[in-house]
Structure formats: C-alpha cells, structure tokens
Coordinates of C-alpha atoms in Angstrom, one line a residue:
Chain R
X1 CA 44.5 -71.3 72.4
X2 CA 42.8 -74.4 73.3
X3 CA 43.0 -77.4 71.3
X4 CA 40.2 -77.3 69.3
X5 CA 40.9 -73.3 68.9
X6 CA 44.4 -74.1 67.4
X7 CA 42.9 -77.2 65.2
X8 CA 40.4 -74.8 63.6
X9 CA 43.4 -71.8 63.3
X10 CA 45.7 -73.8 61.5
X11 CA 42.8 -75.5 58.8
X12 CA 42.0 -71.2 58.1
X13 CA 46.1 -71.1 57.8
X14 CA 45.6 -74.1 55.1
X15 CA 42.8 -73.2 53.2
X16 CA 45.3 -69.9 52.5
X17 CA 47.3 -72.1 50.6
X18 CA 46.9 -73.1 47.1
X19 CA 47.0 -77.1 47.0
X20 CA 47.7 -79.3 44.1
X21 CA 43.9 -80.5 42.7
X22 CA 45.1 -84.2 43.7
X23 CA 44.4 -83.1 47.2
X24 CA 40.9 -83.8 47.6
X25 CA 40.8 -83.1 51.6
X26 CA 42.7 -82.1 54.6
X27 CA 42.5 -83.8 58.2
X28 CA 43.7 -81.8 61.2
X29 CA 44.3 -83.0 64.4
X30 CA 45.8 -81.8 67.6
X31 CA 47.5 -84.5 69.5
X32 CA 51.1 -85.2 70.6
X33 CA 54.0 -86.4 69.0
X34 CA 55.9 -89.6 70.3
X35 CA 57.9 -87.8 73.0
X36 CA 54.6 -86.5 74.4
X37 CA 55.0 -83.3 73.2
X38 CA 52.1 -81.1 71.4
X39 CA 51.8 -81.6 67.8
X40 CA 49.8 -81.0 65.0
X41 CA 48.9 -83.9 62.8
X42 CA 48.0 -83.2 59.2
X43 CA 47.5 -85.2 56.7
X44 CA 46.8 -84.4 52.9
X45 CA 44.6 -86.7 51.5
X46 CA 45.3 -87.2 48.0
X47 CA 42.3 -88.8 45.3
X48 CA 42.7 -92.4 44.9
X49 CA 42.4 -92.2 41.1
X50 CA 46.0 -90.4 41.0
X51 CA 48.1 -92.1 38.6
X52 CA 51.5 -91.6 40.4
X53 CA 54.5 -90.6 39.1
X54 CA 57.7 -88.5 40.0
X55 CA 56.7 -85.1 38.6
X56 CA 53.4 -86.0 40.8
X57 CA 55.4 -86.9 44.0
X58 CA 57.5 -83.8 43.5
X59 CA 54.5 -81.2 43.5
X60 CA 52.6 -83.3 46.2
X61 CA 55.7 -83.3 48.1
X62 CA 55.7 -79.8 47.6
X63 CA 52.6 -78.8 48.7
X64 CA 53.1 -80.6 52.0
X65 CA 56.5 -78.5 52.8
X66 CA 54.7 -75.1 52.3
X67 CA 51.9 -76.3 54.8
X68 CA 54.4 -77.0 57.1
X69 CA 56.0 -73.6 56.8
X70 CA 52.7 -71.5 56.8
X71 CA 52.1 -73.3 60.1
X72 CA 55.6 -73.2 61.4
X73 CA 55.2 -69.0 60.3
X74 CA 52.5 -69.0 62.3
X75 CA 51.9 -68.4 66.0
X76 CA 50.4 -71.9 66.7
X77 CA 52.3 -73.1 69.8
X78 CA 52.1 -76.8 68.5
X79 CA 54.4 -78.3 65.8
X80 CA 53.3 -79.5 62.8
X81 CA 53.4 -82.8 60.9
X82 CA 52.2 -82.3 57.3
X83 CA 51.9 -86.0 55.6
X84 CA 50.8 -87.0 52.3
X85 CA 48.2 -89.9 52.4
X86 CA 46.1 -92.0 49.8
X87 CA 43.0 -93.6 50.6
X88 CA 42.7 -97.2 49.7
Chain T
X1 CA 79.2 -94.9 49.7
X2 CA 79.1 -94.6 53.8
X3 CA 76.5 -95.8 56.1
X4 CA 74.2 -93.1 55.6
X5 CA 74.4 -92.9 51.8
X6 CA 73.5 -96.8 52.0
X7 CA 70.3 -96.4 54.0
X8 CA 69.0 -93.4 51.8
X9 CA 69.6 -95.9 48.6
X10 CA 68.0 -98.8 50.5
X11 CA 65.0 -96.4 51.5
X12 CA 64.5 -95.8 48.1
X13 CA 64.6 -99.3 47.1
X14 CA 62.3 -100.5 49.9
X15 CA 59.7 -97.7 48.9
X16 CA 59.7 -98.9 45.4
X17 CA 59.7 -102.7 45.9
X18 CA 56.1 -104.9 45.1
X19 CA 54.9 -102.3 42.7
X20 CA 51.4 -103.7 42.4
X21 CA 51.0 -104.2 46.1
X22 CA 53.3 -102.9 48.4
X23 CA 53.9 -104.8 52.0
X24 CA 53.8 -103.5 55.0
X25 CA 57.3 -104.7 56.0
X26 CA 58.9 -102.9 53.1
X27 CA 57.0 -99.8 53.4
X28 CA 57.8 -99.3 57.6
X29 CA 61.3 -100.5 56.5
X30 CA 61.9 -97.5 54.3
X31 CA 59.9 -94.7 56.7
X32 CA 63.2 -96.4 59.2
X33 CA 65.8 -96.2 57.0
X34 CA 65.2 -92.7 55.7
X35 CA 65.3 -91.6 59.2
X36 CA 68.4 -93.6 60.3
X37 CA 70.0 -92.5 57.0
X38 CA 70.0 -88.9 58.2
X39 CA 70.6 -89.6 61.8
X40 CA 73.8 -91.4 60.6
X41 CA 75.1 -88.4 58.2
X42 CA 74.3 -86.0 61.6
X43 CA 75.9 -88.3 64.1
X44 CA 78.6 -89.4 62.0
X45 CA 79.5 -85.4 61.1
X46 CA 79.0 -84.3 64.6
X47 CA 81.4 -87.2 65.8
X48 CA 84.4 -86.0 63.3
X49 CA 84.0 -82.7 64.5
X50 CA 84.1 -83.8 67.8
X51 CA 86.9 -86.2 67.5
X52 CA 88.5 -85.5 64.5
X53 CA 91.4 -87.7 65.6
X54 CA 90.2 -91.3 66.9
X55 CA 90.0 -94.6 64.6
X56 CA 86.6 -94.8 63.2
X57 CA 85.5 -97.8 65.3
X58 CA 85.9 -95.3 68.4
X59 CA 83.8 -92.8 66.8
X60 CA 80.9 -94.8 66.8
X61 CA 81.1 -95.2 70.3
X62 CA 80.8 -91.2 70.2
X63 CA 77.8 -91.4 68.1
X64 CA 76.3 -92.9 70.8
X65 CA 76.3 -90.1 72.9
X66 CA 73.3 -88.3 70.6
X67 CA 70.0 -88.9 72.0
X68 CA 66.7 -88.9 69.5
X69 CA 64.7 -87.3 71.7
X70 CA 67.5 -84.3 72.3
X71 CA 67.9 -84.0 69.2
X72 CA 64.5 -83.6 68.0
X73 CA 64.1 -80.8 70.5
X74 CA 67.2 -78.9 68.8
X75 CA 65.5 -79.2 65.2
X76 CA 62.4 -78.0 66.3
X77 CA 64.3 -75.1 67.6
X78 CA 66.2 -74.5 64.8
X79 CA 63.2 -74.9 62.4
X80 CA 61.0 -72.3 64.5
X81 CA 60.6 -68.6 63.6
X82 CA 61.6 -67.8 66.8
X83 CA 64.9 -69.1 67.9
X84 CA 65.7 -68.2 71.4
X85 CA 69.4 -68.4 70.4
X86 CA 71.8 -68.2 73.5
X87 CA 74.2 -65.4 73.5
X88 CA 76.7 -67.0 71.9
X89 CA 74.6 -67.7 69.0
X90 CA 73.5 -64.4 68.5
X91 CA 75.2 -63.5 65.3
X92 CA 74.3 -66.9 63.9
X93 CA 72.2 -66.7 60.6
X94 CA 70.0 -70.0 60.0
X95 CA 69.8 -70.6 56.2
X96 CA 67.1 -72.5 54.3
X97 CA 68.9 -75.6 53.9
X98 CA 69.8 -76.1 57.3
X99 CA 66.1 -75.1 58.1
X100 CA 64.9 -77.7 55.4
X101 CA 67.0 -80.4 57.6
X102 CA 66.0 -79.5 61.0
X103 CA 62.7 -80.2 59.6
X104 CA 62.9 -83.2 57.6
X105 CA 64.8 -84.5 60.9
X106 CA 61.9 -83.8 62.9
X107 CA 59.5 -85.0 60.6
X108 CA 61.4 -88.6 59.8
X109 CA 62.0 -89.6 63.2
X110 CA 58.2 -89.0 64.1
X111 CA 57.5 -90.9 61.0
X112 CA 59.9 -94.0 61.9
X113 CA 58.7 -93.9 65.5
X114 CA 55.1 -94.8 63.6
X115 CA 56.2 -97.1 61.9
X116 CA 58.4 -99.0 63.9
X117 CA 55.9 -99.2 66.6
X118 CA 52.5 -98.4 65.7
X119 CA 51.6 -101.9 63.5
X120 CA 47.1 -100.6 63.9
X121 CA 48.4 -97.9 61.0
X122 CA 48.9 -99.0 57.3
X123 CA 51.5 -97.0 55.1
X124 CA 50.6 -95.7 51.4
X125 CA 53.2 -95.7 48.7
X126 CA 52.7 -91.7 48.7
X127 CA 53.5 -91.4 52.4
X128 CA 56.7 -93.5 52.5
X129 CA 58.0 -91.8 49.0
X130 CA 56.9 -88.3 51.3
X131 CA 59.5 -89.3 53.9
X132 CA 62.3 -90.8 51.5
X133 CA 62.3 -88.0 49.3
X134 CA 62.3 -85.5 52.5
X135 CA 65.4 -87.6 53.3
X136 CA 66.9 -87.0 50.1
X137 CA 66.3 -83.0 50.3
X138 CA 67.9 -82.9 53.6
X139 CA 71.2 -84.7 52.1
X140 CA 70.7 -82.1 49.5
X141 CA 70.6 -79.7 51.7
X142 CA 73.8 -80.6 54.0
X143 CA 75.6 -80.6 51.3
X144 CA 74.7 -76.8 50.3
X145 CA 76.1 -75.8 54.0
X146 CA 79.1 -78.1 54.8
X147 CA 81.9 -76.2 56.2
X148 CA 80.2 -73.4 57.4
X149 CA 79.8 -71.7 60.1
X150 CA 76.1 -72.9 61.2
X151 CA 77.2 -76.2 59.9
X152 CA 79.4 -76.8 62.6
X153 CA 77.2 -75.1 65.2
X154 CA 74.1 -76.5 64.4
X155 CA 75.9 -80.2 64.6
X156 CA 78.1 -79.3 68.8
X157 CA 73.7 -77.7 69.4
X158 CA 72.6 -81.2 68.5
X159 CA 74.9 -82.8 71.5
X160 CA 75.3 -79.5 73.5
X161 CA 72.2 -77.9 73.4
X162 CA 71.2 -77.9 76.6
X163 CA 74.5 -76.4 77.8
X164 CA 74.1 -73.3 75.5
X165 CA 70.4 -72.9 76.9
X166 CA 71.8 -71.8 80.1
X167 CA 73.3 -69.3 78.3
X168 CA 70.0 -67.9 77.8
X169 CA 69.2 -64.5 79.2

C-alpha cells in the first residue's frame, strides 16, 4: 500500500471503533517518526468545551490505546502514534 | 524512591502546574520526564541483570551502553502481532503488560523527541497528561511481570537484540 492507500485503510480501521463523544474528529497522517522510520500519526481531537477531569483522562486515554491496538492488529506496515489533542 | 520513581512524580507535577494556563516549558518538561522515567526503570533493570555485582556508580556507566534508537526498534517488535522471534525465543509468550510497555516506550520517546526539539508545535494539557499517565501504566505494568521469564528477556533483547536477530532463520 501506498501512502495515501494506508492513510485512508487505517481511518476505515478507526471509524470501527467506538470513540468517547468528546472526540469530535480524527486526523491521520502518514509520515515518519524521528528515526526516519514510517509511522502513522494520529491524533484524537477532543471538543474544546470538555471540562477535564480524571475519570475524563482515563476514558480518553482509553480510547487512544484501543486505536493503537486495532492498528497495530492490523496489516498496516507503518506504526502508529495515537495522541490525544485539544484545540485551543 | 529511585531515579525513575522521581521523574514519573515530577512528570506528574510538571503536567499539572499553571492550572489556568499551562507553559510551554512545563508541559515539554513532563512529555521528557515521563520518557526518561521509564528509560531509567529499563536501563537501570537491564544493568542489575547484567551486572548484578558492581557498585552502583559503575552501573550507570552500563546504562550507557542502551541506545534510544535500538531500543525503540526492540519495542516495536515486541509490540507487533508478528514477532519474528529468533530461535531461541521461540517458546517465549509476550503478555499484555509487557506489550503495554513496549508500547508506551515507543510512544514516550517519540513524544519527548517532539518536545524536546520541535519548539513550531504547542502541547495541550490532554496530550502531556496522555503521555504521563502512559508512563504510569507502563510502571504498572513492569511491576505485574518482574521476575519472570520475558522480564528478563525482554530487558538482555533491549541491549542484545541485534545479536539474537542473526539467529533468525
């Protein structure tokens, strides 16, 4: 798969999990990490109104692990970088 | 409380300071610390099993002998589905906490390599508690596996690794 093939493979794999509701939007992109090797970098974009707290962190936290691991599970040659982020 | 203990607690501490508006400084500081926290309780295990009988001041020279970049290579193998193991790690059986630090390994140092050196990227409070609590699951984690046998092996694979690899068939 080329880049933009495994970009688009691994948002299907996303969408086949079931996010928190915080998450208003998911960014994929294919890139490298900082050794120069293929990556994946995702980032979970949670709503700016969230009122944070721990029981929040936990499930966002969560979330992010078991996108990681449906991507790991998967046959995407590039490794993935799930992060939370928050828009300002 | 050892080195790494102290830079999971100062992680925390950095990721929670200016609760109104968080700086920059204090926010890259903790992505940093949460990965040298784990680092440390990695390098600092591998070098007692390694050396089980120098001074403590010599095994820090042996900690230097682990290499970031190496060592990311061996978590991502040990986190993948499909670990070519050398023969003589057939038998080995990866469990999910050891899985859970391979990972959190591989995601903090790409995280501390951002923020230690890309300043055109601002961190969120969300992100930087993301990677500290990671680091605090992979502690967790260690703990569940000390002694065993993929403990040990997982720990010679982050030094060794290329060594068993030409084992492979």
């Amino acid at each position: 798969m080329n880049d933009e093939e495994e970009r688009r493979r691994a948002e299907e794999l996303i969408r086949e999990v079931t996010l928190p509701p915080e998450i208003e939007r998911v960014e994929v992109r294919a890139g490298v990490d900082w050794t120069g090797d293929p990556a994946l970098k995702v980032t979970l974009w949670v709503t700016p109104a969230l009122v944070f707290n721990q029981e929040k962190a936990n499930a966002l936290n969560k979330a992010a692990e078991e996108v990681q691991v449906k991507l790991l599970e998967s046959s995407l040659s590039r490794y993935p970088f799930v992060t939370l982020d928050q828009a300002a | 409380m050892n080195l790494a203990e102290d830079l999971l607690e100062q992680a925390g501490h950095l990721a929670k300071r200016e609760p109104r508006r968080p700086r920059q400084a204090s926010l890259r500081r903790a992505v940093s610390a949460a990965y040298y926290a784990l680092f440390h309780l990695l390098t600092a295990e591998a070098a007692l099993l390694l050396t089980p009988n120098l001074p403590l001041a010599r095994r820090a020279d042996v900690q230097r002998w682990f290499d970031h970049g190496e060592m990311k290579k061996v978590c991502q193998q040990f986190r993948s589905s499909s670990l070519q193991k050398p023969a003589s790690l057939s038998g080995l059986h990866l469990s999910s906490p050891l899985q859970r630090v391979a990972s959190a390994f591989v995601n903090l140092q790409e995280a501390r390599h951002k923020a230690d050196y890309d300043i055109a990227t601002s961190w969120t409070r969300i992100s930087v508690q993301q990677q500290v609590a990671l680091a605090a699951d992979a502690f967790a984690a260690w703990k569940q596996i000390q002694g065993t046998e993929e403990h040990n092996i997982f720990l010679l694979c982050l030094l060794l690794w290329k060594h068993f690899e030409k084992e492979r068939p």
